[in-house]
Amino acid sequence: MFVRLGGYVLVPAEARTFFEEPAVRRAMDRVTDVVLIGFGVKAATFRP
């Protein structure tokens, strides 16, 4: 049980270092931008 709880602490710490890398952040920003623009286009062209 304690091993699993320790994993809950260690995995997010390792994930944080991965997601803070500049290349990963740029890629996530690009994906987020595309998704938000897509939602905006869909909302602008929606007809009830």
mmCIF file with all atom_site columns, N, CA and C in Angstrom:
data_model
loop_
_atom_site.group_PDB
_atom_site.id
_atom_site.type_symbol
_atom_site.label_atom_id
_atom_site.label_alt_id
_atom_site.label_comp_id
_atom_site.label_asym_id
_atom_site.label_entity_id
_atom_site.label_seq_id
_atom_site.pdbx_PDB_ins_code
_atom_site.Cartn_x
_atom_site.Cartn_y
_atom_site.Cartn_z
_atom_site.occupancy
_atom_site.B_iso_or_equiv
_atom_site.pdbx_formal_charge
_atom_site.auth_seq_id
_atom_site.auth_comp_id
_atom_site.auth_asym_id
_atom_site.auth_atom_id
_atom_site.pdbx_PDB_model_num
ATOM 1   N N  . MET A 1 1  ? 0.826   -1.193 0.000   1.00 0.00 ? 1  MET A N  1
ATOM 2   C CA . MET A 1 1  ? 0.000   0.000  0.000   1.00 0.00 ? 1  MET A CA 1
ATOM 3   C C  . MET A 1 1  ? 0.873   1.260  0.000   1.00 0.00 ? 1  MET A C  1
ATOM 4   N N  . PHE A 1 2  ? 1.944   1.254  0.803   1.00 0.00 ? 2  PHE A N  1
ATOM 5   C CA . PHE A 1 2  ? 2.793   2.435  0.868   1.00 0.00 ? 2  PHE A CA 1
ATOM 6   C C  . PHE A 1 2  ? 3.551   2.653  -0.435  1.00 0.00 ? 2  PHE A C  1
ATOM 7   N N  . VAL A 1 3  ? 3.826   1.575  -1.145  1.00 0.00 ? 3  VAL A N  1
ATOM 8   C CA . VAL A 1 3  ? 4.507   1.707  -2.437  1.00 0.00 ? 3  VAL A CA 1
ATOM 9   C C  . VAL A 1 3  ? 3.593   2.438  -3.415  1.00 0.00 ? 3  VAL A C  1
ATOM 10  N N  . ARG A 1 4  ? 2.325   2.084  -3.399  1.00 0.00 ? 4  ARG A N  1
ATOM 11  C CA . ARG A 1 4  ? 1.370   2.736  -4.290  1.00 0.00 ? 4  ARG A CA 1
ATOM 12  C C  . ARG A 1 4  ? 1.236   4.217  -3.926  1.00 0.00 ? 4  ARG A C  1
ATOM 13  N N  . LEU A 1 5  ? 1.173   4.515  -2.643  1.00 0.00 ? 5  LEU A N  1
ATOM 14  C CA . LEU A 1 5  ? 1.071   5.912  -2.225  1.00 0.00 ? 5  LEU A CA 1
ATOM 15  C C  . LEU A 1 5  ? 2.331   6.688  -2.578  1.00 0.00 ? 5  LEU A C  1
ATOM 16  N N  . GLY A 1 6  ? 3.477   6.045  -2.477  1.00 0.00 ? 6  GLY A N  1
ATOM 17  C CA . GLY A 1 6  ? 4.722   6.681  -2.889  1.00 0.00 ? 6  GLY A CA 1
ATOM 18  C C  . GLY A 1 6  ? 4.737   6.968  -4.376  1.00 0.00 ? 6  GLY A C  1
ATOM 19  N N  . GLY A 1 7  ? 4.131   6.074  -5.146  1.00 0.00 ? 7  GLY A N  1
ATOM 20  C CA . GLY A 1 7  ? 4.014   6.289  -6.585  1.00 0.00 ? 7  GLY A CA 1
ATOM 21  C C  . GLY A 1 7  ? 3.177   7.508  -6.905  1.00 0.00 ? 7  GLY A C  1
ATOM 22  N N  . TYR A 1 8  ? 2.159   7.741  -6.076  1.00 0.00 ? 8  TYR A N  1
ATOM 23  C CA . TYR A 1 8  ? 1.315   8.921  -6.277  1.00 0.00 ? 8  TYR A CA 1
ATOM 24  C C  . TYR A 1 8  ? 2.096   10.210 -6.085  1.00 0.00 ? 8  TYR A C  1
ATOM 25  N N  . VAL A 1 9  ? 3.166   10.145 -5.340  1.00 0.00 ? 9  VAL A N  1
ATOM 26  C CA . VAL A 1 9  ? 4.008   11.322 -5.115  1.00 0.00 ? 9  VAL A CA 1
ATOM 27  C C  . VAL A 1 9  ? 5.076   11.436 -6.197  1.00 0.00 ? 9  VAL A C  1
ATOM 28  N N  . LEU A 1 10 ? 5.693   10.316 -6.556  1.00 0.00 ? 10 LEU A N  1
ATOM 29  C CA . LEU A 1 10 ? 6.824   10.351 -7.479  1.00 0.00 ? 10 LEU A CA 1
ATOM 30  C C  . LEU A 1 10 ? 6.409   10.567 -8.929  1.00 0.00 ? 10 LEU A C  1
ATOM 31  N N  . VAL A 1 11 ? 5.304   9.980  -9.352  1.00 0.00 ? 11 VAL A N  1
ATOM 32  C CA . VAL A 1 11 ? 4.898   10.096 -10.759 1.00 0.00 ? 11 VAL A CA 1
ATOM 33  C C  . VAL A 1 11 ? 4.595   11.545 -11.139 1.00 0.00 ? 11 VAL A C  1
ATOM 34  N N  . PRO A 1 12 ? 3.804   12.278 -10.361 1.00 0.00 ? 12 PRO A N  1
ATOM 35  C CA . PRO A 1 12 ? 3.587   13.687 -10.740 1.00 0.00 ? 12 PRO A CA 1
ATOM 36  C C  . PRO A 1 12 ? 4.865   14.523 -10.723 1.00 0.00 ? 12 PRO A C  1
ATOM 37  N N  . ALA A 1 13 ? 5.790   14.203 -9.834  1.00 0.00 ? 13 ALA A N  1
ATOM 38  C CA . ALA A 1 13 ? 7.042   14.953 -9.796  1.00 0.00 ? 13 ALA A CA 1
ATOM 39  C C  . ALA A 1 13 ? 7.836   14.725 -11.075 1.00 0.00 ? 13 ALA A C  1
ATOM 40  N N  . GLU A 1 14 ? 7.890   13.487 -11.538 1.00 0.00 ? 14 GLU A N  1
ATOM 41  C CA . GLU A 1 14 ? 8.591   13.195 -12.793 1.00 0.00 ? 14 GLU A CA 1
ATOM 42  C C  . GLU A 1 14 ? 7.849   13.787 -13.981 1.00 0.00 ? 14 GLU A C  1
ATOM 43  N N  . ALA A 1 15 ? 6.541   13.729 -13.950 1.00 0.00 ? 15 ALA A N  1
ATOM 44  C CA . ALA A 1 15 ? 5.750   14.290 -15.054 1.00 0.00 ? 15 ALA A CA 1
ATOM 45  C C  . ALA A 1 15 ? 5.953   15.799 -15.133 1.00 0.00 ? 15 ALA A C  1
ATOM 46  N N  . ARG A 1 16 ? 6.082   16.440 -13.997 1.00 0.00 ? 16 ARG A N  1
ATOM 47  C CA . ARG A 1 16 ? 6.276   17.885 -13.993 1.00 0.00 ? 16 ARG A CA 1
ATOM 48  C C  . ARG A 1 16 ? 7.573   18.263 -14.697 1.00 0.00 ? 16 ARG A C  1
ATOM 49  N N  . THR A 1 17 ? 8.648   17.517 -14.419 1.00 0.00 ? 17 THR A N  1
ATOM 50  C CA . THR A 1 17 ? 9.913   17.837 -15.079 1.00 0.00 ? 17 THR A CA 1
ATOM 51  C C  . THR A 1 17 ? 9.811   17.613 -16.578 1.00 0.00 ? 17 THR A C  1
ATOM 52  N N  . PHE A 1 18 ? 9.044   16.618 -16.998 1.00 0.00 ? 18 PHE A N  1
ATOM 53  C CA . PHE A 1 18 ? 8.864   16.368 -18.423 1.00 0.00 ? 18 PHE A CA 1
ATOM 54  C C  . PHE A 1 18 ? 8.073   17.501 -19.066 1.00 0.00 ? 18 PHE A C  1
ATOM 55  N N  . PHE A 1 19 ? 6.971   17.907 -18.437 1.00 0.00 ? 19 PHE A N  1
ATOM 56  C CA . PHE A 1 19 ? 6.113   18.929 -19.030 1.00 0.00 ? 19 PHE A CA 1
ATOM 57  C C  . PHE A 1 19 ? 6.710   20.325 -18.957 1.00 0.00 ? 19 PHE A C  1
ATOM 58  N N  . GLU A 1 20 ? 7.730   20.528 -18.146 1.00 0.00 ? 20 GLU A N  1
ATOM 59  C CA . GLU A 1 20 ? 8.375   21.842 -18.077 1.00 0.00 ? 20 GLU A CA 1
ATOM 60  C C  . GLU A 1 20 ? 9.453   22.026 -19.134 1.00 0.00 ? 20 GLU A C  1
ATOM 61  N N  . GLU A 1 21 ? 9.778   20.989 -19.886 1.00 0.00 ? 21 GLU A N  1
ATOM 62  C CA . GLU A 1 21 ? 10.783  21.131 -20.944 1.00 0.00 ? 21 GLU A CA 1
ATOM 63  C C  . GLU A 1 21 ? 10.229  22.066 -22.031 1.00 0.00 ? 21 GLU A C  1
ATOM 64  N N  . PRO A 1 22 ? 11.063  22.959 -22.543 1.00 0.00 ? 22 PRO A N  1
ATOM 65  C CA . PRO A 1 22 ? 10.584  23.944 -23.520 1.00 0.00 ? 22 PRO A CA 1
ATOM 66  C C  . PRO A 1 22 ? 9.941   23.329 -24.766 1.00 0.00 ? 22 PRO A C  1
ATOM 67  N N  . ALA A 1 23 ? 10.497  22.254 -25.288 1.00 0.00 ? 23 ALA A N  1
ATOM 68  C CA . ALA A 1 23 ? 9.928   21.646 -26.487 1.00 0.00 ? 23 ALA A CA 1
ATOM 69  C C  . ALA A 1 23 ? 8.544   21.067 -26.211 1.00 0.00 ? 23 ALA A C  1
ATOM 70  N N  . VAL A 1 24 ? 8.389   20.470 -25.050 1.00 0.00 ? 24 VAL A N  1
ATOM 71  C CA . VAL A 1 24 ? 7.095   19.882 -24.688 1.00 0.00 ? 24 VAL A CA 1
ATOM 72  C C  . VAL A 1 24 ? 6.071   20.986 -24.462 1.00 0.00 ? 24 VAL A C  1
ATOM 73  N N  . ARG A 1 25 ? 6.486   22.052 -23.802 1.00 0.00 ? 25 ARG A N  1
ATOM 74  C CA . ARG A 1 25 ? 5.561   23.172 -23.560 1.00 0.00 ? 25 ARG A CA 1
ATOM 75  C C  . ARG A 1 25 ? 5.111   23.806 -24.875 1.00 0.00 ? 25 ARG A C  1
ATOM 76  N N  . ARG A 1 26 ? 6.050   23.971 -25.828 1.00 0.00 ? 26 ARG A N  1
ATOM 77  C CA . ARG A 1 26 ? 5.672   24.550 -27.125 1.00 0.00 ? 26 ARG A CA 1
ATOM 78  C C  . ARG A 1 26 ? 4.687   23.650 -27.848 1.00 0.00 ? 26 ARG A C  1
ATOM 79  N N  . ALA A 1 27 ? 4.931   22.341 -27.817 1.00 0.00 ? 27 ALA A N  1
ATOM 80  C CA . ALA A 1 27 ? 4.026   21.404 -28.484 1.00 0.00 ? 27 ALA A CA 1
ATOM 81  C C  . ALA A 1 27 ? 2.641   21.433 -27.836 1.00 0.00 ? 27 ALA A C  1
ATOM 82  N N  . MET A 1 28 ? 2.598   21.474 -26.515 1.00 0.00 ? 28 MET A N  1
ATOM 83  C CA . MET A 1 28 ? 1.303   21.527 -25.835 1.00 0.00 ? 28 MET A CA 1
ATOM 84  C C  . MET A 1 28 ? 0.580   22.837 -26.130 1.00 0.00 ? 28 MET A C  1
ATOM 85  N N  . ASP A 1 29 ? 1.335   23.937 -26.203 1.00 0.00 ? 29 ASP A N  1
ATOM 86  C CA . ASP A 1 29 ? 0.726   25.219 -26.549 1.00 0.00 ? 29 ASP A CA 1
ATOM 87  C C  . ASP A 1 29 ? 0.132   25.190 -27.951 1.00 0.00 ? 29 ASP A C  1
ATOM 88  N N  . ARG A 1 30 ? 0.847   24.592 -28.886 1.00 0.00 ? 30 ARG A N  1
ATOM 89  C CA . ARG A 1 30 ? 0.333   24.505 -30.261 1.00 0.00 ? 30 ARG A CA 1
ATOM 90  C C  . ARG A 1 30 ? -0.934  23.670 -30.327 1.00 0.00 ? 30 ARG A C  1
ATOM 91  N N  . VAL A 1 31 ? -0.925  22.531 -29.656 1.00 0.00 ? 31 VAL A N  1
ATOM 92  C CA . VAL A 1 31 ? -2.110  21.663 -29.661 1.00 0.00 ? 31 VAL A CA 1
ATOM 93  C C  . VAL A 1 31 ? -3.290  22.380 -29.024 1.00 0.00 ? 31 VAL A C  1
ATOM 94  N N  . THR A 1 32 ? -3.049  23.042 -27.895 1.00 0.00 ? 32 THR A N  1
ATOM 95  C CA . THR A 1 32 ? -4.116  23.775 -27.217 1.00 0.00 ? 32 THR A CA 1
ATOM 96  C C  . THR A 1 32 ? -4.660  24.888 -28.104 1.00 0.00 ? 32 THR A C  1
ATOM 97  N N  . ASP A 1 33 ? -3.775  25.608 -28.786 1.00 0.00 ? 33 ASP A N  1
ATOM 98  C CA . ASP A 1 33 ? -4.213  26.682 -29.681 1.00 0.00 ? 33 ASP A CA 1
ATOM 99  C C  . ASP A 1 33 ? -5.094  26.141 -30.801 1.00 0.00 ? 33 ASP A C  1
ATOM 100 N N  . VAL A 1 34 ? -4.690  25.037 -31.405 1.00 0.00 ? 34 VAL A N  1
ATOM 101 C CA . VAL A 1 34 ? -5.472  24.457 -32.499 1.00 0.00 ? 34 VAL A CA 1
ATOM 102 C C  . VAL A 1 34 ? -6.848  24.017 -32.004 1.00 0.00 ? 34 VAL A C  1
ATOM 103 N N  . VAL A 1 35 ? -6.891  23.406 -30.835 1.00 0.00 ? 35 VAL A N  1
ATOM 104 C CA . VAL A 1 35 ? -8.174  22.950 -30.290 1.00 0.00 ? 35 VAL A CA 1
ATOM 105 C C  . VAL A 1 35 ? -9.085  24.139 -29.997 1.00 0.00 ? 35 VAL A C  1
ATOM 106 N N  . LEU A 1 36 ? -8.552  25.185 -29.376 1.00 0.00 ? 36 LEU A N  1
ATOM 107 C CA . LEU A 1 36 ? -9.376  26.346 -29.063 1.00 0.00 ? 36 LEU A CA 1
ATOM 108 C C  . LEU A 1 36 ? -9.847  27.069 -30.316 1.00 0.00 ? 36 LEU A C  1
ATOM 109 N N  . ILE A 1 37 ? -8.994  27.167 -31.317 1.00 0.00 ? 37 ILE A N  1
ATOM 110 C CA . ILE A 1 37 ? -9.413  27.785 -32.576 1.00 0.00 ? 37 ILE A CA 1
ATOM 111 C C  . ILE A 1 37 ? -10.498 26.940 -33.230 1.00 0.00 ? 37 ILE A C  1
ATOM 112 N N  . GLY A 1 38 ? -10.346 25.622 -33.186 1.00 0.00 ? 38 GLY A N  1
ATOM 113 C CA . GLY A 1 38 ? -11.370 24.731 -33.735 1.00 0.00 ? 38 GLY A CA 1
ATOM 114 C C  . GLY A 1 38 ? -12.708 24.896 -33.039 1.00 0.00 ? 38 GLY A C  1
ATOM 115 N N  . PHE A 1 39 ? -12.697 24.995 -31.711 1.00 0.00 ? 39 PHE A N  1
ATOM 116 C CA . PHE A 1 39 ? -13.940 25.219 -30.980 1.00 0.00 ? 39 PHE A CA 1
ATOM 117 C C  . PHE A 1 39 ? -14.551 26.560 -31.350 1.00 0.00 ? 39 PHE A C  1
ATOM 118 N N  . GLY A 1 40 ? -13.707 27.585 -31.510 1.00 0.00 ? 40 GLY A N  1
ATOM 119 C CA . GLY A 1 40 ? -14.212 28.903 -31.891 1.00 0.00 ? 40 GLY A CA 1
ATOM 120 C C  . GLY A 1 40 ? -14.851 28.898 -33.263 1.00 0.00 ? 40 GLY A C  1
ATOM 121 N N  . VAL A 1 41 ? -14.227 28.221 -34.223 1.00 0.00 ? 41 VAL A N  1
ATOM 122 C CA . VAL A 1 41 ? -14.798 28.131 -35.567 1.00 0.00 ? 41 VAL A CA 1
ATOM 123 C C  . VAL A 1 41 ? -16.117 27.375 -35.530 1.00 0.00 ? 41 VAL A C  1
ATOM 124 N N  . LYS A 1 42 ? -16.149 26.300 -34.771 1.00 0.00 ? 42 LYS A N  1
ATOM 125 C CA . LYS A 1 42 ? -17.379 25.508 -34.675 1.00 0.00 ? 42 LYS A CA 1
ATOM 126 C C  . LYS A 1 42 ? -18.485 26.340 -34.034 1.00 0.00 ? 42 LYS A C  1
ATOM 127 N N  . ALA A 1 43 ? -18.164 27.097 -32.991 1.00 0.00 ? 43 ALA A N  1
ATOM 128 C CA . ALA A 1 43 ? -19.164 27.928 -32.334 1.00 0.00 ? 43 ALA A CA 1
ATOM 129 C C  . ALA A 1 43 ? -19.633 29.052 -33.262 1.00 0.00 ? 43 ALA A C  1
ATOM 130 N N  . ALA A 1 44 ? -18.725 29.611 -34.057 1.00 0.00 ? 44 ALA A N  1
ATOM 131 C CA . ALA A 1 44 ? -19.093 30.706 -34.946 1.00 0.00 ? 44 ALA A CA 1
ATOM 132 C C  . ALA A 1 44 ? -19.957 30.224 -36.110 1.00 0.00 ? 44 ALA A C  1
ATOM 133 N N  . THR A 1 45 ? -19.789 28.979 -36.522 1.00 0.00 ? 45 THR A N  1
ATOM 134 C CA . THR A 1 45 ? -20.542 28.481 -37.669 1.00 0.00 ? 45 THR A CA 1
ATOM 135 C C  . THR A 1 45 ? -21.751 27.648 -37.264 1.00 0.00 ? 45 THR A C  1
ATOM 136 N N  . PHE A 1 46 ? -22.009 27.535 -35.966 1.00 0.00 ? 46 PHE A N  1
ATOM 137 C CA . PHE A 1 46 ? -23.132 26.727 -35.485 1.00 0.00 ? 46 PHE A CA 1
ATOM 138 C C  . PHE A 1 46 ? -24.458 27.410 -35.793 1.00 0.00 ? 46 PHE A C  1
ATOM 139 N N  . ARG A 1 47 ? -25.370 26.627 -36.332 1.00 0.00 ? 47 ARG A N  1
ATOM 140 C CA . ARG A 1 47 ? -26.721 27.115 -36.589 1.00 0.00 ? 47 ARG A CA 1
ATOM 141 C C  . ARG A 1 47 ? -27.715 26.216 -35.873 1.00 0.00 ? 47 ARG A C  1
ATOM 142 N N  . PRO A 1 48 ? -28.515 26.782 -34.992 1.00 0.00 ? 48 PRO A N  1
ATOM 143 C CA . PRO A 1 48 ? -29.478 25.938 -34.256 1.00 0.00 ? 48 PRO A CA 1
ATOM 144 C C  . PRO A 1 48 ? -30.631 25.470 -35.103 1.00 0.00 ? 48 PRO A C  1
#
